[in-house]
Each structure stands twice: as C-alpha cells, then as structure tokens.
Amino acid sequence: MSTAEHDAWGSEDVSSGKGAGDENFPVGSLLISRDQRPNVHAYYDFARVIDDIVDSTKLDPQAKIDRLNAMEGVVRGTVAAPARPDAQTAVKVREMFARTGVPVETATDLIVAFRQDAVKNRYETWDELLEYCRYSANPVGRFLLELHGEGPETAGPSDALCTALQVINHLQDCADDLRALDRCYLPREWMEREGAKVEDLYGPFALPALRRVFDAMLDGVDVLNDEAARLPALVHDRRMRMECAVIVGLSKRLAARLRREDPLAGRVKLSRGDVLAAMGGALRVIRR
C-alpha cells in the first residue's frame, strides 16, 4: 500500500456504534432466506461504515471524500485494504458481489451520494432531493431485488419505496441533522414559499409554516408509496415478496404518524402495533 493510499484511510475511528436495531425497518430480517442473510448483512455493514464516515464530526470534507474514495477503490478491486474493521467491510462486500453477481454499482452509487453529503448541506427543490435519493437510497432496494433474482420491472416501484423511506428519515431527523451536521434536506423553494426558515428547526415544536413544508413533503411521500404498493405483486420470491409488502405497509404507517406527530417535539417512530398491522396487511396482499 502506497503512502498516499495509507493516508487516505486516516486514523480516526468514526464508528457511530449504530446497528441494524437502530433502523426504522429490519435489515436482513427473518423474512429474508437464511442463505441470503449473510449477503444482506455484508451489504448493510458496508453501508453503515460509509454512512458513519460522511456523518463524522471528526473529519473535514476532504478527509471524508478521501476515505470514501478509498472504500470505493476496495470494492472495485483497485485499492488495497488495510487490516482494520471499516476497510474490511469493503473487502467483504466486494467478495459478496463476486460470489452473487449483483452489480457493484448498488454499493458504489451510495458513495456518490455520500460524497455529495460531504460538501452539500442544502437542497433547493424537491426534484433535487429526489435526485439525491436516487443514489442515497434506491441502490439498497435494487441490491435486495438483484440478490433475489428479480426482474427489471421491479426497479420503478422499488425506487419509489426507497425514496419514500429516505424522505421519511429526513423528516424524522430534520432537527438532529441541522444541529449535528448543519445539514437540511427540506427543499429551500418550499421553505420560502411557506415563509419558513431553516432556524425554525431549532424550535421545540414545528411552527405552522414549517408544518406546511412537512406536509408538502409527505404529500410527495404518499405519491411514492402509492407507486411502491405495486412492488409486492411483481416480486417472484415468496419471502422477498412478503418483506416488500411489510416494508410498504410500514412506510405508509410511518408517513401517517408524521402527519399526526411533530418530529421537533420528539422522535416519531413505529409502534409494535404498527409492525403487527403491517405484517397482517402484507399477508392479505400476498394471498390475493
């Protein structure tokens, strides 16, 4: 490994300590077949590491980009990986892609988004936010579907579902993202239209103008969830079809909660009842 390659990795530990249990939705849940779960977990571990890199408060923007570039190089097989846990997640995901034949872009597209996060902290329009989600979220769904041998007809509804989940996450974390990272994903165009300011996110509750922005974004999420509802019927693998149906139901329920609850007043999250109801709804869907 050259000196330049070694320097790109840096020495700072940027792990957030988060795991699958910290996500809105189960990663590699029991609905995923046992033989595929290690592949899903390899992908998740890699995604968590690169997410931690870009969200680190210990690294400056260029250091984040250098480390992300090094991770991409390992995935593509052009950079040697040091014997450290973060770099080894890239080795494992590269090996997984070679073994399964899933396109490597389902991982490297995530890095496109995270490099953007390193230098960009405001979004002008809804369309600009959707373009970001194309790289930050949609590859996850495409990875899972490719892993299960699903066809190209699933891509559109899957992208809609992943984008909906990403926007929901932005709404859940809007205050924390601003405080910790000076990052705001709420479209500036809509903020100005409603008379809201980014500084309103520091408040203990959403003012009416900010609430209207939240609701406009949820209107967009509802459209995406309607498109996502087509996904389960297009999936051939029974367990994956059930997984998709459950997640579509959870996405709709979490969007509804964000309509009723205030993400500035506290974390808006799914209840156990939401999960059970989504599973029941999924069973009805796949039996049709």
PDB file of C-alpha atoms in Angstrom, residues 10-284:
ATOM      1  CA  GLY A  10      -6.724   8.228   8.244  1.00  0.00           C
ATOM      2  CA  SER A  11      -6.554   7.032  11.831  1.00  0.00           C
ATOM      3  CA  GLU A  12      -9.780   8.394  13.325  1.00  0.00           C
ATOM      4  CA  ASP A  13     -12.429   5.908  14.427  1.00  0.00           C
ATOM      5  CA  VAL A  14     -15.687   7.336  13.091  1.00  0.00           C
ATOM      6  CA  SER A  15     -17.987   4.464  14.009  1.00  0.00           C
ATOM      7  CA  SER A  16     -21.358   5.667  15.287  1.00  0.00           C
ATOM      8  CA  GLY A  17     -21.976   2.475  17.228  1.00  0.00           C
ATOM      9  CA  LYS A  18     -25.311   2.037  15.475  1.00  0.00           C
ATOM     10  CA  GLY A  19     -26.507  -1.309  14.256  1.00  0.00           C
ATOM     11  CA  ALA A  20     -29.452  -2.849  12.463  1.00  0.00           C
ATOM     12  CA  GLY A  21     -31.620  -2.326  15.523  1.00  0.00           C
ATOM     13  CA  ASP A  22     -31.281   1.444  15.160  1.00  0.00           C
ATOM     14  CA  GLU A  23     -33.026   1.479  11.774  1.00  0.00           C
ATOM     15  CA  ASN A  24     -36.723   2.092  11.080  1.00  0.00           C
ATOM     16  CA  PHE A  25     -37.026  -1.233   9.340  1.00  0.00           C
ATOM     17  CA  PRO A  26     -35.429  -4.630   9.947  1.00  0.00           C
ATOM     18  CA  VAL A  27     -32.247  -5.298   7.992  1.00  0.00           C
ATOM     19  CA  GLY A  28     -31.830  -8.892   6.862  1.00  0.00           C
ATOM     20  CA  SER A  29     -34.940  -9.825   8.828  1.00  0.00           C
ATOM     21  CA  LEU A  30     -36.241 -13.350   9.294  1.00  0.00           C
ATOM     22  CA  LEU A  31     -38.268 -12.867   6.126  1.00  0.00           C
ATOM     23  CA  ILE A  32     -35.006 -12.968   4.175  1.00  0.00           C
ATOM     24  CA  SER A  33     -33.965 -16.550   3.471  1.00  0.00           C
ATOM     25  CA  ARG A  34     -31.229 -17.888   5.744  1.00  0.00           C
ATOM     26  CA  ASP A  35     -28.745 -18.387   2.884  1.00  0.00           C
ATOM     27  CA  GLN A  36     -29.096 -14.755   1.778  1.00  0.00           C
ATOM     28  CA  ARG A  37     -28.845 -13.123   5.198  1.00  0.00           C
ATOM     29  CA  PRO A  38     -25.014 -13.082   5.295  1.00  0.00           C
ATOM     30  CA  ASN A  39     -25.002 -11.267   1.939  1.00  0.00           C
ATOM     31  CA  VAL A  40     -27.531  -8.724   3.202  1.00  0.00           C
ATOM     32  CA  HIS A  41     -25.555  -8.176   6.400  1.00  0.00           C
ATOM     33  CA  ALA A  42     -22.308  -7.715   4.453  1.00  0.00           C
ATOM     34  CA  TYR A  43     -24.012  -5.012   2.390  1.00  0.00           C
ATOM     35  CA  TYR A  44     -25.539  -3.373   5.452  1.00  0.00           C
ATOM     36  CA  ASP A  45     -22.221  -3.324   7.344  1.00  0.00           C
ATOM     37  CA  PHE A  46     -20.539  -1.617   4.399  1.00  0.00           C
ATOM     38  CA  ALA A  47     -23.369   0.928   4.090  1.00  0.00           C
ATOM     39  CA  ARG A  48     -23.181   1.683   7.812  1.00  0.00           C
ATOM     40  CA  VAL A  49     -19.438   2.341   7.619  1.00  0.00           C
ATOM     41  CA  ILE A  50     -19.661   4.773   4.706  1.00  0.00           C
ATOM     42  CA  ASP A  51     -22.628   6.488   6.351  1.00  0.00           C
ATOM     43  CA  ASP A  52     -20.593   6.903   9.535  1.00  0.00           C
ATOM     44  CA  ILE A  53     -17.717   8.368   7.508  1.00  0.00           C
ATOM     45  CA  VAL A  54     -19.814  11.111   5.958  1.00  0.00           C
ATOM     46  CA  ASP A  55     -21.667  11.885   9.199  1.00  0.00           C
ATOM     47  CA  SER A  56     -18.489  12.090  11.260  1.00  0.00           C
ATOM     48  CA  THR A  57     -17.819  15.341  13.104  1.00  0.00           C
ATOM     49  CA  LYS A  58     -14.122  14.368  13.376  1.00  0.00           C
ATOM     50  CA  LEU A  59     -13.336  14.556   9.645  1.00  0.00           C
ATOM     51  CA  ASP A  60     -13.259  17.579   7.382  1.00  0.00           C
ATOM     52  CA  PRO A  61     -14.973  17.359   3.965  1.00  0.00           C
ATOM     53  CA  GLN A  62     -11.834  16.401   2.038  1.00  0.00           C
ATOM     54  CA  ALA A  63     -10.900  13.706   4.555  1.00  0.00           C
ATOM     55  CA  LYS A  64     -14.405  12.247   4.215  1.00  0.00           C
ATOM     56  CA  ILE A  65     -14.125  12.190   0.427  1.00  0.00           C
ATOM     57  CA  ASP A  66     -10.643  10.640   0.568  1.00  0.00           C
ATOM     58  CA  ARG A  67     -11.843   7.861   2.832  1.00  0.00           C
ATOM     59  CA  LEU A  68     -14.979   7.255   0.743  1.00  0.00           C
ATOM     60  CA  ASN A  69     -12.822   7.083  -2.389  1.00  0.00           C
ATOM     61  CA  ALA A  70     -10.595   4.522  -0.678  1.00  0.00           C
ATOM     62  CA  MET A  71     -13.644   2.427   0.250  1.00  0.00           C
ATOM     63  CA  GLU A  72     -14.852   2.550  -3.347  1.00  0.00           C
ATOM     64  CA  GLY A  73     -11.406   1.510  -4.568  1.00  0.00           C
ATOM     65  CA  VAL A  74     -11.517  -1.576  -2.360  1.00  0.00           C
ATOM     66  CA  VAL A  75     -14.997  -2.505  -3.599  1.00  0.00           C
ATOM     67  CA  ARG A  76     -13.829  -2.164  -7.204  1.00  0.00           C
ATOM     68  CA  GLY A  77     -10.588  -4.012  -6.505  1.00  0.00           C
ATOM     69  CA  THR A  78      -8.273  -1.123  -7.379  1.00  0.00           C
ATOM     70  CA  VAL A  79      -7.130  -0.236  -3.841  1.00  0.00           C
ATOM     71  CA  ALA A  80      -5.619  -2.487  -1.179  1.00  0.00           C
ATOM     72  CA  ALA A  81      -7.450  -2.559   2.132  1.00  0.00           C
ATOM     73  CA  PRO A  82      -5.650  -2.262   5.460  1.00  0.00           C
ATOM     74  CA  ALA A  83      -6.445  -4.836   8.161  1.00  0.00           C
ATOM     75  CA  ARG A  84      -8.951  -2.662  10.026  1.00  0.00           C
ATOM     76  CA  PRO A  85     -12.671  -3.292  10.543  1.00  0.00           C
ATOM     77  CA  ASP A  86     -14.031  -0.427   8.434  1.00  0.00           C
ATOM     78  CA  ALA A  87     -11.907  -1.274   5.390  1.00  0.00           C
ATOM     79  CA  GLN A  88     -12.681  -4.975   5.743  1.00  0.00           C
ATOM     80  CA  THR A  89     -16.402  -4.300   5.254  1.00  0.00           C
ATOM     81  CA  ALA A  90     -15.487  -3.157   1.738  1.00  0.00           C
ATOM     82  CA  VAL A  91     -13.476  -6.355   1.196  1.00  0.00           C
ATOM     83  CA  LYS A  92     -16.423  -8.488   2.291  1.00  0.00           C
ATOM     84  CA  VAL A  93     -18.893  -6.653   0.088  1.00  0.00           C
ATOM     85  CA  ARG A  94     -16.523  -6.986  -2.906  1.00  0.00           C
ATOM     86  CA  GLU A  95     -16.320 -10.713  -2.282  1.00  0.00           C
ATOM     87  CA  MET A  96     -20.091 -10.885  -1.950  1.00  0.00           C
ATOM     88  CA  PHE A  97     -20.584  -9.163  -5.315  1.00  0.00           C
ATOM     89  CA  ALA A  98     -18.132 -11.559  -6.970  1.00  0.00           C
ATOM     90  CA  ARG A  99     -19.975 -14.513  -5.469  1.00  0.00           C
ATOM     91  CA  THR A 100     -23.529 -13.407  -6.243  1.00  0.00           C
ATOM     92  CA  GLY A 101     -23.139 -11.443  -9.475  1.00  0.00           C
ATOM     93  CA  VAL A 102     -25.067  -8.467  -8.075  1.00  0.00           C
ATOM     94  CA  PRO A 103     -23.868  -5.228  -9.759  1.00  0.00           C
ATOM     95  CA  VAL A 104     -21.192  -3.423  -7.784  1.00  0.00           C
ATOM     96  CA  GLU A 105     -22.982  -0.138  -8.522  1.00  0.00           C
ATOM     97  CA  THR A 106     -25.559  -0.993  -5.867  1.00  0.00           C
ATOM     98  CA  ALA A 107     -22.768  -0.174  -3.395  1.00  0.00           C
ATOM     99  CA  THR A 108     -20.730   2.445  -5.234  1.00  0.00           C
ATOM    100  CA  ASP A 109     -23.823   4.538  -6.026  1.00  0.00           C
ATOM    101  CA  LEU A 110     -24.227   5.012  -2.273  1.00  0.00           C
ATOM    102  CA  ILE A 111     -20.763   6.543  -2.248  1.00  0.00           C
ATOM    103  CA  VAL A 112     -21.838   9.022  -4.942  1.00  0.00           C
ATOM    104  CA  ALA A 113     -24.497  10.321  -2.546  1.00  0.00           C
ATOM    105  CA  PHE A 114     -22.210  10.366   0.466  1.00  0.00           C
ATOM    106  CA  ARG A 115     -19.507  12.292  -1.373  1.00  0.00           C
ATOM    107  CA  GLN A 116     -22.229  14.838  -2.081  1.00  0.00           C
ATOM    108  CA  ASP A 117     -23.173  14.904   1.603  1.00  0.00           C
ATOM    109  CA  ALA A 118     -19.574  15.766   2.441  1.00  0.00           C
ATOM    110  CA  VAL A 119     -19.798  19.099   0.604  1.00  0.00           C
ATOM    111  CA  LYS A 120     -23.509  19.897   0.181  1.00  0.00           C
ATOM    112  CA  ASN A 121     -25.848  20.687   3.049  1.00  0.00           C
ATOM    113  CA  ARG A 122     -28.860  22.388   1.432  1.00  0.00           C
ATOM    114  CA  TYR A 123     -31.354  21.364  -1.285  1.00  0.00           C
ATOM    115  CA  GLU A 124     -33.140  23.889  -3.456  1.00  0.00           C
ATOM    116  CA  THR A 125     -36.050  21.838  -4.836  1.00  0.00           C
ATOM    117  CA  TRP A 126     -37.984  18.621  -4.370  1.00  0.00           C
ATOM    118  CA  ASP A 127     -36.579  17.304  -7.651  1.00  0.00           C
ATOM    119  CA  GLU A 128     -33.036  17.949  -6.424  1.00  0.00           C
ATOM    120  CA  LEU A 129     -33.814  15.967  -3.284  1.00  0.00           C
ATOM    121  CA  LEU A 130     -35.234  13.099  -5.348  1.00  0.00           C
ATOM    122  CA  GLU A 131     -32.040  13.021  -7.416  1.00  0.00           C
ATOM    123  CA  TYR A 132     -30.041  12.704  -4.199  1.00  0.00           C
ATOM    124  CA  CYS A 133     -32.278   9.812  -3.091  1.00  0.00           C
ATOM    125  CA  ARG A 134     -31.571   8.111  -6.424  1.00  0.00           C
ATOM    126  CA  TYR A 135     -28.071   7.465  -5.093  1.00  0.00           C
ATOM    127  CA  SER A 136     -28.505   7.527  -1.309  1.00  0.00           C
ATOM    128  CA  ALA A 137     -31.484   5.163  -1.026  1.00  0.00           C
ATOM    129  CA  ASN A 138     -32.590   3.494  -4.255  1.00  0.00           C
ATOM    130  CA  PRO A 139     -29.488   1.270  -4.609  1.00  0.00           C
ATOM    131  CA  VAL A 140     -30.495  -0.556  -1.413  1.00  0.00           C
ATOM    132  CA  GLY A 141     -33.738  -1.824  -2.881  1.00  0.00           C
ATOM    133  CA  ARG A 142     -32.093  -2.678  -6.166  1.00  0.00           C
ATOM    134  CA  PHE A 143     -29.441  -4.668  -4.311  1.00  0.00           C
ATOM    135  CA  LEU A 144     -32.038  -6.765  -2.490  1.00  0.00           C
ATOM    136  CA  LEU A 145     -34.039  -7.430  -5.639  1.00  0.00           C
ATOM    137  CA  GLU A 146     -30.970  -8.279  -7.730  1.00  0.00           C
ATOM    138  CA  LEU A 147     -29.792 -10.591  -4.953  1.00  0.00           C
ATOM    139  CA  HIS A 148     -33.082 -12.469  -5.199  1.00  0.00           C
ATOM    140  CA  GLY A 149     -33.009 -12.650  -8.999  1.00  0.00           C
ATOM    141  CA  GLU A 150     -35.953 -10.309  -9.534  1.00  0.00           C
ATOM    142  CA  GLY A 151     -36.569  -8.689 -12.906  1.00  0.00           C
ATOM    143  CA  PRO A 152     -36.213  -5.079 -14.127  1.00  0.00           C
ATOM    144  CA  GLU A 153     -39.957  -4.461 -13.769  1.00  0.00           C
ATOM    145  CA  THR A 154     -39.435  -4.182 -10.004  1.00  0.00           C
ATOM    146  CA  ALA A 155     -36.997  -1.271 -10.279  1.00  0.00           C
ATOM    147  CA  GLY A 156     -39.512   1.587 -10.528  1.00  0.00           C
ATOM    148  CA  PRO A 157     -41.691   0.628  -7.538  1.00  0.00           C
ATOM    149  CA  SER A 158     -38.588  -0.298  -5.535  1.00  0.00           C
ATOM    150  CA  ASP A 159     -37.025   3.097  -6.224  1.00  0.00           C
ATOM    151  CA  ALA A 160     -40.271   4.778  -5.137  1.00  0.00           C
ATOM    152  CA  LEU A 161     -40.285   2.820  -1.869  1.00  0.00           C
ATOM    153  CA  CYS A 162     -36.647   3.553  -1.088  1.00  0.00           C
ATOM    154  CA  THR A 163     -37.047   7.248  -1.859  1.00  0.00           C
ATOM    155  CA  ALA A 164     -40.149   7.419   0.341  1.00  0.00           C
ATOM    156  CA  LEU A 165     -38.224   5.817   3.207  1.00  0.00           C
ATOM    157  CA  GLN A 166     -35.325   8.233   2.732  1.00  0.00           C
ATOM    158  CA  VAL A 167     -37.561  11.312   2.809  1.00  0.00           C
ATOM    159  CA  ILE A 168     -39.342   9.937   5.879  1.00  0.00           C
ATOM    160  CA  ASN A 169     -35.938   9.559   7.545  1.00  0.00           C
ATOM    161  CA  HIS A 170     -35.031  13.142   6.617  1.00  0.00           C
ATOM    162  CA  LEU A 171     -38.227  14.335   8.303  1.00  0.00           C
ATOM    163  CA  GLN A 172     -37.626  12.236  11.405  1.00  0.00           C
ATOM    164  CA  ASP A 173     -34.074  13.559  11.756  1.00  0.00           C
ATOM    165  CA  CYS A 174     -34.509  17.097  10.447  1.00  0.00           C
ATOM    166  CA  ALA A 175     -33.627  18.795  13.735  1.00  0.00           C
ATOM    167  CA  ASP A 176     -30.756  16.453  14.607  1.00  0.00           C
ATOM    168  CA  ASP A 177     -29.251  16.737  11.112  1.00  0.00           C
ATOM    169  CA  LEU A 178     -29.170  20.524  11.412  1.00  0.00           C
ATOM    170  CA  ARG A 179     -27.737  20.589  14.913  1.00  0.00           C
ATOM    171  CA  ALA A 180     -25.077  17.946  14.389  1.00  0.00           C
ATOM    172  CA  LEU A 181     -24.119  18.444  10.736  1.00  0.00           C
ATOM    173  CA  ASP A 182     -25.626  21.785   9.601  1.00  0.00           C
ATOM    174  CA  ARG A 183     -27.482  19.670   7.034  1.00  0.00           C
ATOM    175  CA  CYS A 184     -31.047  20.352   5.900  1.00  0.00           C
ATOM    176  CA  TYR A 185     -32.878  18.260   3.299  1.00  0.00           C
ATOM    177  CA  LEU A 186     -36.080  20.316   3.325  1.00  0.00           C
ATOM    178  CA  PRO A 187     -36.430  21.956  -0.120  1.00  0.00           C
ATOM    179  CA  ARG A 188     -35.485  25.624   0.205  1.00  0.00           C
ATOM    180  CA  GLU A 189     -38.020  26.536  -2.507  1.00  0.00           C
ATOM    181  CA  TRP A 190     -40.854  25.156  -0.394  1.00  0.00           C
ATOM    182  CA  MET A 191     -39.479  26.743   2.775  1.00  0.00           C
ATOM    183  CA  GLU A 192     -39.504  30.162   1.129  1.00  0.00           C
ATOM    184  CA  ARG A 193     -42.974  29.586  -0.328  1.00  0.00           C
ATOM    185  CA  GLU A 194     -44.423  28.842   3.118  1.00  0.00           C
ATOM    186  CA  GLY A 195     -42.435  31.513   4.952  1.00  0.00           C
ATOM    187  CA  ALA A 196     -40.400  29.017   6.973  1.00  0.00           C
ATOM    188  CA  LYS A 197     -36.735  29.394   7.938  1.00  0.00           C
ATOM    189  CA  VAL A 198     -34.091  26.756   8.497  1.00  0.00           C
ATOM    190  CA  GLU A 199     -33.639  28.185  12.007  1.00  0.00           C
ATOM    191  CA  ASP A 200     -37.216  27.115  12.801  1.00  0.00           C
ATOM    192  CA  LEU A 201     -35.872  23.572  13.088  1.00  0.00           C
ATOM    193  CA  TYR A 202     -34.143  24.570  16.325  1.00  0.00           C
ATOM    194  CA  GLY A 203     -37.521  25.143  18.000  1.00  0.00           C
ATOM    195  CA  PRO A 204     -39.229  22.780  20.448  1.00  0.00           C
ATOM    196  CA  PHE A 205     -42.151  22.318  18.047  1.00  0.00           C
ATOM    197  CA  ALA A 206     -42.966  22.993  14.397  1.00  0.00           C
ATOM    198  CA  LEU A 207     -44.403  26.408  13.645  1.00  0.00           C
ATOM    199  CA  PRO A 208     -47.332  26.464  11.173  1.00  0.00           C
ATOM    200  CA  ALA A 209     -45.136  27.458   8.211  1.00  0.00           C
ATOM    201  CA  LEU A 210     -42.707  24.610   8.878  1.00  0.00           C
ATOM    202  CA  ARG A 211     -45.584  22.188   9.410  1.00  0.00           C
ATOM    203  CA  ARG A 212     -46.855  23.057   5.929  1.00  0.00           C
ATOM    204  CA  VAL A 213     -43.438  22.163   4.488  1.00  0.00           C
ATOM    205  CA  PHE A 214     -43.507  18.826   6.319  1.00  0.00           C
ATOM    206  CA  ASP A 215     -46.975  18.131   4.937  1.00  0.00           C
ATOM    207  CA  ALA A 216     -45.933  19.042   1.385  1.00  0.00           C
ATOM    208  CA  MET A 217     -43.074  16.568   1.641  1.00  0.00           C
ATOM    209  CA  LEU A 218     -45.454  13.937   2.990  1.00  0.00           C
ATOM    210  CA  ASP A 219     -47.741  14.589   0.022  1.00  0.00           C
ATOM    211  CA  GLY A 220     -44.782  13.582  -2.132  1.00  0.00           C
ATOM    212  CA  VAL A 221     -44.155  10.548   0.070  1.00  0.00           C
ATOM    213  CA  ASP A 222     -47.785   9.466  -0.353  1.00  0.00           C
ATOM    214  CA  VAL A 223     -47.382   9.522  -4.148  1.00  0.00           C
ATOM    215  CA  LEU A 224     -44.204   7.468  -3.848  1.00  0.00           C
ATOM    216  CA  ASN A 225     -45.871   4.975  -1.506  1.00  0.00           C
ATOM    217  CA  ASP A 226     -48.751   4.551  -3.952  1.00  0.00           C
ATOM    218  CA  GLU A 227     -46.231   3.597  -6.638  1.00  0.00           C
ATOM    219  CA  ALA A 228     -44.364   1.369  -4.163  1.00  0.00           C
ATOM    220  CA  ALA A 229     -47.573  -0.542  -3.427  1.00  0.00           C
ATOM    221  CA  ARG A 230     -47.197  -2.202  -6.850  1.00  0.00           C
ATOM    222  CA  LEU A 231     -43.924  -3.828  -5.820  1.00  0.00           C
ATOM    223  CA  PRO A 232     -45.009  -6.967  -3.909  1.00  0.00           C
ATOM    224  CA  ALA A 233     -47.101  -8.268  -6.803  1.00  0.00           C
ATOM    225  CA  LEU A 234     -44.063  -8.026  -9.092  1.00  0.00           C
ATOM    226  CA  VAL A 235     -41.707  -9.987  -6.821  1.00  0.00           C
ATOM    227  CA  HIS A 236     -41.469 -13.730  -7.508  1.00  0.00           C
ATOM    228  CA  ASP A 237     -39.537 -14.896  -4.437  1.00  0.00           C
ATOM    229  CA  ARG A 238     -42.216 -15.503  -1.795  1.00  0.00           C
ATOM    230  CA  ARG A 239     -40.155 -14.450   1.216  1.00  0.00           C
ATOM    231  CA  MET A 240     -38.910 -11.335  -0.548  1.00  0.00           C
ATOM    232  CA  ARG A 241     -42.470 -10.544  -1.639  1.00  0.00           C
ATOM    233  CA  MET A 242     -43.554 -10.676   1.992  1.00  0.00           C
ATOM    234  CA  GLU A 243     -40.608  -8.493   3.026  1.00  0.00           C
ATOM    235  CA  CYS A 244     -41.560  -5.890   0.420  1.00  0.00           C
ATOM    236  CA  ALA A 245     -45.216  -5.935   1.434  1.00  0.00           C
ATOM    237  CA  VAL A 246     -44.335  -5.436   5.103  1.00  0.00           C
ATOM    238  CA  ILE A 247     -41.995  -2.541   4.377  1.00  0.00           C
ATOM    239  CA  VAL A 248     -44.547  -0.835   2.109  1.00  0.00           C
ATOM    240  CA  GLY A 249     -47.041  -1.078   4.969  1.00  0.00           C
ATOM    241  CA  LEU A 250     -44.558   0.274   7.495  1.00  0.00           C
ATOM    242  CA  SER A 251     -43.648   3.158   5.196  1.00  0.00           C
ATOM    243  CA  LYS A 252     -47.303   4.152   4.881  1.00  0.00           C
ATOM    244  CA  ARG A 253     -47.853   3.902   8.628  1.00  0.00           C
ATOM    245  CA  LEU A 254     -44.775   5.961   9.476  1.00  0.00           C
ATOM    246  CA  ALA A 255     -45.796   8.632   6.948  1.00  0.00           C
ATOM    247  CA  ALA A 256     -49.220   8.763   8.617  1.00  0.00           C
ATOM    248  CA  ARG A 257     -47.573   9.142  12.027  1.00  0.00           C
ATOM    249  CA  LEU A 258     -45.526  12.066  10.738  1.00  0.00           C
ATOM    250  CA  ARG A 259     -48.800  13.691   9.660  1.00  0.00           C
ATOM    251  CA  ARG A 260     -50.122  13.449  13.223  1.00  0.00           C
ATOM    252  CA  GLU A 261     -46.959  13.939  15.249  1.00  0.00           C
ATOM    253  CA  ASP A 262     -44.257  16.596  15.410  1.00  0.00           C
ATOM    254  CA  PRO A 263     -40.668  15.442  14.694  1.00  0.00           C
ATOM    255  CA  LEU A 264     -39.332  18.503  16.522  1.00  0.00           C
ATOM    256  CA  ALA A 265     -41.164  17.552  19.716  1.00  0.00           C
ATOM    257  CA  GLY A 266     -39.751  14.028  19.792  1.00  0.00           C
ATOM    258  CA  ARG A 267     -38.710  11.065  17.705  1.00  0.00           C
ATOM    259  CA  VAL A 268     -41.605   9.899  15.537  1.00  0.00           C
ATOM    260  CA  LYS A 269     -41.329   6.129  15.283  1.00  0.00           C
ATOM    261  CA  LEU A 270     -43.307   2.995  14.647  1.00  0.00           C
ATOM    262  CA  SER A 271     -45.113   1.216  17.445  1.00  0.00           C
ATOM    263  CA  ARG A 272     -45.333  -2.531  17.957  1.00  0.00           C
ATOM    264  CA  GLY A 273     -48.936  -2.248  16.829  1.00  0.00           C
ATOM    265  CA  ASP A 274     -47.802  -0.619  13.585  1.00  0.00           C
ATOM    266  CA  VAL A 275     -45.455  -3.524  12.891  1.00  0.00           C
ATOM    267  CA  LEU A 276     -48.106  -6.152  13.612  1.00  0.00           C
ATOM    268  CA  ALA A 277     -50.665  -4.328  11.476  1.00  0.00           C
ATOM    269  CA  ALA A 278     -48.200  -4.036   8.590  1.00  0.00           C
ATOM    270  CA  MET A 279     -47.464  -7.757   8.797  1.00  0.00           C
ATOM    271  CA  GLY A 280     -51.159  -8.553   8.788  1.00  0.00           C
ATOM    272  CA  GLY A 281     -51.697  -6.307   5.794  1.00  0.00           C
ATOM    273  CA  ALA A 282     -48.800  -7.955   3.992  1.00  0.00           C
ATOM    274  CA  LEU A 283     -50.329 -11.400   4.497  1.00  0.00           C
ATOM    275  CA  ARG A 284     -53.547 -10.188   2.904  1.00  0.00           C
TER     276      ARG A 284
END
